[in-house]
PDB file of C-alpha atoms in Angstrom:
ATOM      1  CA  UNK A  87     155.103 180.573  19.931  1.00  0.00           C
ATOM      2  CA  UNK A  88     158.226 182.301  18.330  1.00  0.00           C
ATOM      3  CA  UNK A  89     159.085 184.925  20.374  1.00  0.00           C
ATOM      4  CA  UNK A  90     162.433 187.317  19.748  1.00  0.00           C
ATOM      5  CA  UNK A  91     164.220 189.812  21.955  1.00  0.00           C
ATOM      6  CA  UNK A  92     166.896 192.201  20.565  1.00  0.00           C
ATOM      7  CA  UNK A  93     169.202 193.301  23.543  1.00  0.00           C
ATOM      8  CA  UNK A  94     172.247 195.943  23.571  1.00  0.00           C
ATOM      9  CA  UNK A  95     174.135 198.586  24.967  1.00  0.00           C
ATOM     10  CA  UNK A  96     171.699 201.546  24.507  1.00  0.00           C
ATOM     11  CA  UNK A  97     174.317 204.110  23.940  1.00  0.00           C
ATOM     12  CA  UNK A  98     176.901 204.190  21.717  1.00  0.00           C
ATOM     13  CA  UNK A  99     179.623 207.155  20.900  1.00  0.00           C
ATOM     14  CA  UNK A 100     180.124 208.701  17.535  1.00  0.00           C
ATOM     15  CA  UNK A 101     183.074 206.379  15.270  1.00  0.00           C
ATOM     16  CA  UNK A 102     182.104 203.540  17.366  1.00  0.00           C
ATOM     17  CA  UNK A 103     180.933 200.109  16.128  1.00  0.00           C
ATOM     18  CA  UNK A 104     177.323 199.522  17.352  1.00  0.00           C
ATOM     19  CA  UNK A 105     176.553 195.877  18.423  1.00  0.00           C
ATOM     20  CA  UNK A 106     172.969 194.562  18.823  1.00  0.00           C
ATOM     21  CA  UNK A 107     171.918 190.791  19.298  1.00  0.00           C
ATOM     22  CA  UNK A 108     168.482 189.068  19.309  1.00  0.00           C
ATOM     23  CA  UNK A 109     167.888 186.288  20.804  1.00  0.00           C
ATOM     24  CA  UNK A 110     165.195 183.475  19.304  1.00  0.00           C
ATOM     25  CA  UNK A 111     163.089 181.255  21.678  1.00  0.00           C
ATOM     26  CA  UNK A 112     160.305 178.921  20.636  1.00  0.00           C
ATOM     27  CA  UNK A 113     161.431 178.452  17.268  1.00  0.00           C
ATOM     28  CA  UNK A 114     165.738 177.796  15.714  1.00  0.00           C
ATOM     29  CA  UNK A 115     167.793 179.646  13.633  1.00  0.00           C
ATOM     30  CA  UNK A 116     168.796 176.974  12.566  1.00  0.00           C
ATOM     31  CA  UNK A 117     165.539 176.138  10.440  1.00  0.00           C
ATOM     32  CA  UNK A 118     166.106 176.207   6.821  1.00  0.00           C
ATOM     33  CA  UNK A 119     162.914 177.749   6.783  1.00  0.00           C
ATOM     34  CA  UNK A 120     163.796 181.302   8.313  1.00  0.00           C
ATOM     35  CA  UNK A 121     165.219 184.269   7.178  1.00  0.00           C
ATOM     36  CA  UNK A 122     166.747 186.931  10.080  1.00  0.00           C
ATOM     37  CA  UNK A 123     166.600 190.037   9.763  1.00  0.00           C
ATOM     38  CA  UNK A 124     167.193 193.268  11.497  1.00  0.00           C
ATOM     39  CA  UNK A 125     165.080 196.702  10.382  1.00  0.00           C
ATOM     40  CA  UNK A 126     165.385 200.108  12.043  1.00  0.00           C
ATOM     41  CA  UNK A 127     162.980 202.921  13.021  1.00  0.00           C
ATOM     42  CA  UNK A 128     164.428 206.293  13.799  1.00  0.00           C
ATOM     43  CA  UNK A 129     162.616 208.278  16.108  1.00  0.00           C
ATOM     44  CA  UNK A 130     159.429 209.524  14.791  1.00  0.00           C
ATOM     45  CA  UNK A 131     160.278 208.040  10.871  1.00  0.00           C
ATOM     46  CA  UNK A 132     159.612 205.333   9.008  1.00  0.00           C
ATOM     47  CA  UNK A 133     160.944 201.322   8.724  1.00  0.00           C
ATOM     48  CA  UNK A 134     164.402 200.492   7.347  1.00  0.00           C
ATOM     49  CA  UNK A 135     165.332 197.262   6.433  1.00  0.00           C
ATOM     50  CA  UNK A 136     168.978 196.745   7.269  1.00  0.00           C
ATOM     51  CA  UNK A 137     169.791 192.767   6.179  1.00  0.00           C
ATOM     52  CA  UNK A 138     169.430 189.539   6.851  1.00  0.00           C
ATOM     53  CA  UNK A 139     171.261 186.105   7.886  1.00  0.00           C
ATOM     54  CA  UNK A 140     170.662 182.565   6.413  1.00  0.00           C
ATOM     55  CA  UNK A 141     171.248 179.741   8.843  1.00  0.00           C
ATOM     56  CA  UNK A 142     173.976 178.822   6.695  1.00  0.00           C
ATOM     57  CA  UNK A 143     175.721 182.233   6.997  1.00  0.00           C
ATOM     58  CA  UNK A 144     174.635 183.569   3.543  1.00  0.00           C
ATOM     59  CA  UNK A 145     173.807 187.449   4.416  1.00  0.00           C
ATOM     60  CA  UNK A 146     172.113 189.850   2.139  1.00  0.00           C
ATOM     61  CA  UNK A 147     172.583 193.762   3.434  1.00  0.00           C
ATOM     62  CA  UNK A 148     170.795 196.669   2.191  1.00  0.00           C
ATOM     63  CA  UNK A 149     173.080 198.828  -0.191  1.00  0.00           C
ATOM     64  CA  UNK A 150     172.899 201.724   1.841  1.00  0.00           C
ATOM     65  CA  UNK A 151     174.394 200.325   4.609  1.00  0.00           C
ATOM     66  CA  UNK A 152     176.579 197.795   3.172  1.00  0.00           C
ATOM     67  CA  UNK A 153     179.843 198.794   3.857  1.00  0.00           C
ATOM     68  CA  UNK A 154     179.074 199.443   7.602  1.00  0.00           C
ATOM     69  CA  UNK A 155     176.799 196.400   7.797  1.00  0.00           C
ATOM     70  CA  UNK A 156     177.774 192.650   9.740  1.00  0.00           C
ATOM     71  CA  UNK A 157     175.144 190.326  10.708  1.00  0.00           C
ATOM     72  CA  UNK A 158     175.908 186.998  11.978  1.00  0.00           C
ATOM     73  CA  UNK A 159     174.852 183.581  13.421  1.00  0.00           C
ATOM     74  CA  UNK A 160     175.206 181.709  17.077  1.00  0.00           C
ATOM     75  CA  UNK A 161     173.538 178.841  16.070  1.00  0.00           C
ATOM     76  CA  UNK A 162     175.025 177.047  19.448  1.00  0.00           C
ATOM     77  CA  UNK A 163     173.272 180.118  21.012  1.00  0.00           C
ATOM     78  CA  UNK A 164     170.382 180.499  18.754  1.00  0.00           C
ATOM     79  CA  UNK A 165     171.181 183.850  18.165  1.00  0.00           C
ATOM     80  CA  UNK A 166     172.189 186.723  15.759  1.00  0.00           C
ATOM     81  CA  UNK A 167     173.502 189.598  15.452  1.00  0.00           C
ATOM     82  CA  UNK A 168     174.151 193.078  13.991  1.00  0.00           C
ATOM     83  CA  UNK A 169     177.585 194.985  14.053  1.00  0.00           C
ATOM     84  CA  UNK A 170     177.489 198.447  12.787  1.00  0.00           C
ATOM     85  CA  UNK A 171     180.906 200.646  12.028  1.00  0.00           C
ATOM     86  CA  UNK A 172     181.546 204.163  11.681  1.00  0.00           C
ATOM     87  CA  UNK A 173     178.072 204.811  13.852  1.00  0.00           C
ATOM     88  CA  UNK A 174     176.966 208.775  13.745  1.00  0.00           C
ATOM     89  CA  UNK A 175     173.871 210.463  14.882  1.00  0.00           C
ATOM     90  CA  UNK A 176     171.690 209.866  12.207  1.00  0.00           C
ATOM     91  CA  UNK A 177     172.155 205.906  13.328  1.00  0.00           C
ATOM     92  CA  UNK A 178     170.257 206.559  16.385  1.00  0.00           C
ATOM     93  CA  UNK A 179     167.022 204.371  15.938  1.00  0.00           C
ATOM     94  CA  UNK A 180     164.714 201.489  17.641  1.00  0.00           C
ATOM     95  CA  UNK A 181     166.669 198.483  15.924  1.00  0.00           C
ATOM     96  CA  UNK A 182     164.289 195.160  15.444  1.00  0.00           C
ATOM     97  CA  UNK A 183     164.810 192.149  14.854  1.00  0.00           C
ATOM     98  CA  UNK A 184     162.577 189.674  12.554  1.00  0.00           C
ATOM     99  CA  UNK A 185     161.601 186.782  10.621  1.00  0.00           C
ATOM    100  CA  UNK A 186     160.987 185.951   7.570  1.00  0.00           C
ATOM    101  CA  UNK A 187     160.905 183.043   4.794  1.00  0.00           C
ATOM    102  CA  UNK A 188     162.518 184.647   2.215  1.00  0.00           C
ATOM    103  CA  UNK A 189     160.040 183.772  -0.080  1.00  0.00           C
ATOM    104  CA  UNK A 190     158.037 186.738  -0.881  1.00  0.00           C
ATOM    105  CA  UNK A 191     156.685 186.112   2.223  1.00  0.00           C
ATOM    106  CA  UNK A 192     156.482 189.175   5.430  1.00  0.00           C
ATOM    107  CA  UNK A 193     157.771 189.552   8.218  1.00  0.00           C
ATOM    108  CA  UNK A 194     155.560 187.320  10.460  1.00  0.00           C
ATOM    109  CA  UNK A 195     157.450 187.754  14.301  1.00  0.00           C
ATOM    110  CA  UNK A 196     158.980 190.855  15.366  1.00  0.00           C
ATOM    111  CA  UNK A 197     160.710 191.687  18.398  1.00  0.00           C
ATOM    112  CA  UNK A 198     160.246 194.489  20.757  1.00  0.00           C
ATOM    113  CA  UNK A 199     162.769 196.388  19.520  1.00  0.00           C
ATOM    114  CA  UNK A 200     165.633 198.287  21.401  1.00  0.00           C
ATOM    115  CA  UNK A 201     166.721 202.162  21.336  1.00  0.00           C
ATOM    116  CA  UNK A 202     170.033 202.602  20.361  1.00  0.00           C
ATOM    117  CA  UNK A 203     171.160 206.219  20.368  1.00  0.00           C
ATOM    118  CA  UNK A 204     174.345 207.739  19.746  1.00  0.00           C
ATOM    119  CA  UNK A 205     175.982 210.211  21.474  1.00  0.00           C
ATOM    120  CA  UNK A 206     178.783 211.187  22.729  1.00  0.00           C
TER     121      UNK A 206
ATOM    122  CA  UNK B  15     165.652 200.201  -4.902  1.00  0.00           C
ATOM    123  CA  UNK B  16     161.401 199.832  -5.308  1.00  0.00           C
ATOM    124  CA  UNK B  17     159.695 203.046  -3.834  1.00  0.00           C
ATOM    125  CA  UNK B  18     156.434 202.621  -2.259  1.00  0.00           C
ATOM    126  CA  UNK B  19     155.007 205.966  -1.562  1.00  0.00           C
ATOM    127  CA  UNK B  20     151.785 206.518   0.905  1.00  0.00           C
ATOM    128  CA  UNK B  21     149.486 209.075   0.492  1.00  0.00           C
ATOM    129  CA  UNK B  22     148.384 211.109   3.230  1.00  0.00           C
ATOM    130  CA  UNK B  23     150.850 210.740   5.267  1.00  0.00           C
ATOM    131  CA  UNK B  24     147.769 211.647   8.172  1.00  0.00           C
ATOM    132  CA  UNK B  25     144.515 210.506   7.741  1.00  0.00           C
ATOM    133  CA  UNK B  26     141.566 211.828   9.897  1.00  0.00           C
ATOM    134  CA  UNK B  27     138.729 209.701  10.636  1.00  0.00           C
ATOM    135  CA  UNK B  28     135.876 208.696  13.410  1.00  0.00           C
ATOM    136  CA  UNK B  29     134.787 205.354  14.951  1.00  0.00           C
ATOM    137  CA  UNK B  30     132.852 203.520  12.368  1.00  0.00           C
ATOM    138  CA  UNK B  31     134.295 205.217   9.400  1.00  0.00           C
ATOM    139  CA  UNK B  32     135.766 202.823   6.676  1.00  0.00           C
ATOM    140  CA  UNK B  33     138.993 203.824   5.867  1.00  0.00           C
ATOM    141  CA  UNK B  34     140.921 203.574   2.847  1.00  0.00           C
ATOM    142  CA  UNK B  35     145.058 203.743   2.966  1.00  0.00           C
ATOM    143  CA  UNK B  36     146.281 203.636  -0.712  1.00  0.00           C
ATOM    144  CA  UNK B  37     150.108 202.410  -1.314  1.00  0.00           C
ATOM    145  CA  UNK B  38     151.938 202.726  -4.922  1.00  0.00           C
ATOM    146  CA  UNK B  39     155.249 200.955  -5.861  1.00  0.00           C
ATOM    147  CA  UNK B  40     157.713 202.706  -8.374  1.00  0.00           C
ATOM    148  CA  UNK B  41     157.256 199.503 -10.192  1.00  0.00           C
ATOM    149  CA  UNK B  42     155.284 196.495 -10.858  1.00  0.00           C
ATOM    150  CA  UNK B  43     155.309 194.367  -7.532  1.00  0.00           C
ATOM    151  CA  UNK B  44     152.422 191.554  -8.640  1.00  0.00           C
ATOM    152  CA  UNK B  45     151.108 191.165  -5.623  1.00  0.00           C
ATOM    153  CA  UNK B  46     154.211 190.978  -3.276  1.00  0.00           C
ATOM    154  CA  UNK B  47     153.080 193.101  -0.603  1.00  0.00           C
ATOM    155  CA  UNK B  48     152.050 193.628   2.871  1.00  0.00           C
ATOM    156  CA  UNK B  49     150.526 195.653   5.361  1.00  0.00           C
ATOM    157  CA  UNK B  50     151.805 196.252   8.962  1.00  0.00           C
ATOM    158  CA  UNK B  51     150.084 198.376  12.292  1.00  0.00           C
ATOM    159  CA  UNK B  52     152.307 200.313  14.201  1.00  0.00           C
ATOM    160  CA  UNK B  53     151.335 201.606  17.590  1.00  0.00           C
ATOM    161  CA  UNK B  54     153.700 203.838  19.395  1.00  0.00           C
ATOM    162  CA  UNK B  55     156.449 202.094  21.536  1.00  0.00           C
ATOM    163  CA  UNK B  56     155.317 198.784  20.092  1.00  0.00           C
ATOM    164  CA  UNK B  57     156.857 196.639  16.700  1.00  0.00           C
ATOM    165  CA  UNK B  58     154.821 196.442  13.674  1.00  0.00           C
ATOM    166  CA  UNK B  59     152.052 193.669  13.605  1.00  0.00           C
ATOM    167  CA  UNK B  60     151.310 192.238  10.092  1.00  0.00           C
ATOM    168  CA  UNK B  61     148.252 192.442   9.105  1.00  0.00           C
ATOM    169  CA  UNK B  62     148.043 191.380   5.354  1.00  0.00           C
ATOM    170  CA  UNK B  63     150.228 190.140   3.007  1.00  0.00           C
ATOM    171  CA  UNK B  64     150.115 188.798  -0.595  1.00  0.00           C
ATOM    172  CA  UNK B  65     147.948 192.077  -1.081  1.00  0.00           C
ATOM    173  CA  UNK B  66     144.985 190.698   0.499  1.00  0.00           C
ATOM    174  CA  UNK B  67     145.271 187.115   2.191  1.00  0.00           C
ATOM    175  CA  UNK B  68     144.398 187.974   6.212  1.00  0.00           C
ATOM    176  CA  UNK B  69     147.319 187.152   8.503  1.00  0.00           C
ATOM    177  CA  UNK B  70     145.737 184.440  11.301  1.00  0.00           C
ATOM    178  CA  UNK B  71     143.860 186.741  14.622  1.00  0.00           C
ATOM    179  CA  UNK B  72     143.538 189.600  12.626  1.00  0.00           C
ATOM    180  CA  UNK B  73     140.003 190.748  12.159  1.00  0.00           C
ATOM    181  CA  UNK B  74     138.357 190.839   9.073  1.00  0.00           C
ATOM    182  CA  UNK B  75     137.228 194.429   8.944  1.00  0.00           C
ATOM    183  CA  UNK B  76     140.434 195.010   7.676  1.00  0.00           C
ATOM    184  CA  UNK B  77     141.147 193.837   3.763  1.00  0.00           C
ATOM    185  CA  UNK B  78     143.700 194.566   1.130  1.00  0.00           C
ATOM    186  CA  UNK B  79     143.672 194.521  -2.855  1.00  0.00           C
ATOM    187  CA  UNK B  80     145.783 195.497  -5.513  1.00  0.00           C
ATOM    188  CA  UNK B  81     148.015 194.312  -7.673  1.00  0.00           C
ATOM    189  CA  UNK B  82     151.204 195.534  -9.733  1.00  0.00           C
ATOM    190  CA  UNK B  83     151.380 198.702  -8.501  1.00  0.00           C
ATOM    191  CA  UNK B  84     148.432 200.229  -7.001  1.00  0.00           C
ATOM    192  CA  UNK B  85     147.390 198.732  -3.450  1.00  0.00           C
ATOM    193  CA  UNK B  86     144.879 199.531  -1.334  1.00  0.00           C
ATOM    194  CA  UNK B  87     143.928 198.743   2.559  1.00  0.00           C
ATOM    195  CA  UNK B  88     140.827 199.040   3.515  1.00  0.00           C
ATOM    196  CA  UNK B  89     139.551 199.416   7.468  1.00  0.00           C
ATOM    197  CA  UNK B  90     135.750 198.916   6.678  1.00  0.00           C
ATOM    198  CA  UNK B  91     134.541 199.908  10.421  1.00  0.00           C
ATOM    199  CA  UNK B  92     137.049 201.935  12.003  1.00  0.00           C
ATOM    200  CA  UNK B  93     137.504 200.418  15.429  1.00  0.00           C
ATOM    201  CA  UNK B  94     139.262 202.777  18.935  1.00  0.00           C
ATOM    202  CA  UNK B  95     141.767 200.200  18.600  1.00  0.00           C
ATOM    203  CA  UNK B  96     142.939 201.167  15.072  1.00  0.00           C
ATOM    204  CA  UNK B  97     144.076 204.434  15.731  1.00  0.00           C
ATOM    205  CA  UNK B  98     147.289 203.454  14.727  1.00  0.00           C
ATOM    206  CA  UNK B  99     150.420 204.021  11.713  1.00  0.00           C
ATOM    207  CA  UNK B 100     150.145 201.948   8.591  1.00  0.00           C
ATOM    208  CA  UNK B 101     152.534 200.708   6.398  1.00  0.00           C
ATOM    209  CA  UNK B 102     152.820 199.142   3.573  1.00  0.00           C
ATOM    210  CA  UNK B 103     156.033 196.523   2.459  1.00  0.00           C
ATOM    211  CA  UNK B 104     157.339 195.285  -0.783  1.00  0.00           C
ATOM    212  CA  UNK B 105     157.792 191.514  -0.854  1.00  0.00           C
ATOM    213  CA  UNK B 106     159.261 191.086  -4.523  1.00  0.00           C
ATOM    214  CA  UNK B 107     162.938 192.269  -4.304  1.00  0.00           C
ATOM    215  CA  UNK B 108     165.812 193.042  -2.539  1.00  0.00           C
ATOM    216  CA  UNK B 109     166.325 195.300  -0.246  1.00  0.00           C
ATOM    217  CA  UNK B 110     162.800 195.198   1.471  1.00  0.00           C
ATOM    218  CA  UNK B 111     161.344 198.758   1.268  1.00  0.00           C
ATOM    219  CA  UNK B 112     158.425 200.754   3.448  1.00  0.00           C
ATOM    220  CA  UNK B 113     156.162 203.019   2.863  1.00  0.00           C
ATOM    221  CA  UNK B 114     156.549 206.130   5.099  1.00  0.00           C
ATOM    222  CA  UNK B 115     153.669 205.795   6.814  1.00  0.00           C
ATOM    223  CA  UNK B 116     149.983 206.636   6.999  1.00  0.00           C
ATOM    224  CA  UNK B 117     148.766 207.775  10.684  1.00  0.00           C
ATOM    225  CA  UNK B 118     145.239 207.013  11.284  1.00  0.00           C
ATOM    226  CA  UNK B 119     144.026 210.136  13.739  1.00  0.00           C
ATOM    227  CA  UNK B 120     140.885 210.704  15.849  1.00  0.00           C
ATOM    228  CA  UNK B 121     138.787 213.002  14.192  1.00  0.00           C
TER     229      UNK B 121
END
């Protein structure tokens, strides 16, 4: 059973970068079958899809958030992760991390997810 | 960007209702799309994708159809466990894009 679990500072300042990783048990990123995502839900709102990681490194970020937007690969680890500049209030959400073929196909394992708020 | 807009955004029903949660896409999706259950505090389960193929465990009083850009899910008995937000997800195109949301509410 795939299982992720997104882990992170909880609080981050205004300017700041925010830094999120999720860890993948039970399944690699290293499958050339995955995609990795991470998707955000702030408080009380709807699902945004923020980008996702190949195992090869290719990345694909929602325009919105491009400019601000990292995501990476630990493959040694079996993790990724999410680096997110110039963080202000209205980046304060329950960030998730997920999987996905690519394919046309859903997201089929989610994590928990993880509160991130911003404040200073 | 593809829009997908869900209408109500609240939906009251009772136990044993069936339930219909419609979904429309700014444009035609074919059937690249899924549905998700959101309960508070916890991630969003899928529940259908391709419009209407059943993910595995989930039960079958819940169904999808559709196609293009008119989508439907359909909760034919509602259950005390479906109380719940709904959303639906387009699978054709980049970026991925939600719904906002239909709530499911006791009536």
């Amino acid at each position: 059973q795939v299982q992720l679990q997104e882990s992170g500072p909880g609080l981050v300042k205004p300017s700041e970068t925010l830094s999120l990783t999720c860890t993948v048990s039970g399944g690699s990123v290293s499958s050339g079958s995955y995609y990795w995502s991470w998707i955000r839900q702030p408080p009380g709102k709807g699902l945004e899809w923020i980008g996702y990681i190949y195992y090869r490194g290719s990345t694909n970020y929602n325009p919105s958030l491009k400019s601000r937007v990292t995501i990476s690969v630990d493959t040694s680890k079996n993790q990724f992760s999410l680096q997110l500049t110039s963080v202000t209030a209205a980046d304060t959400a329950v960030y998730y991390c997920a999987r996905d073929t690519g394919y046309g196909d859903p997201f089929d394992y989610w994590g928990q997810g993880t509160l991130l708020t911003v404040s200073s | 960007d593809i829009q997908l807009t869900q209408s109500p955004s609240f939906l009251s029903a009772s136990v044993g209702d069936r339930v219909t949660i419609p979904c429309r896409a700014s444009q035609g999706i074919s059937r690249y799309l899924a549905w998700y259950q959101q309960k508070p505090g916890k991630a969003p389960k899928l529940l259908i994708y391709a419009a209407s193929t059943l993910q595995s465990g989930v039960p079958s009083r819940f169904s999808g159809s559709g196609s293009g850009t008119e989508f439907t899910l359909t909760i034919s008995s509602l259950q005390p466990e479906d109380f719940a937000t709904y959303y639906c997800q387009q699978l054709n195109s980049y970026p991925r894009t939600f719904g906002q949301g239909t709530k499911v509410e006791i009536k």
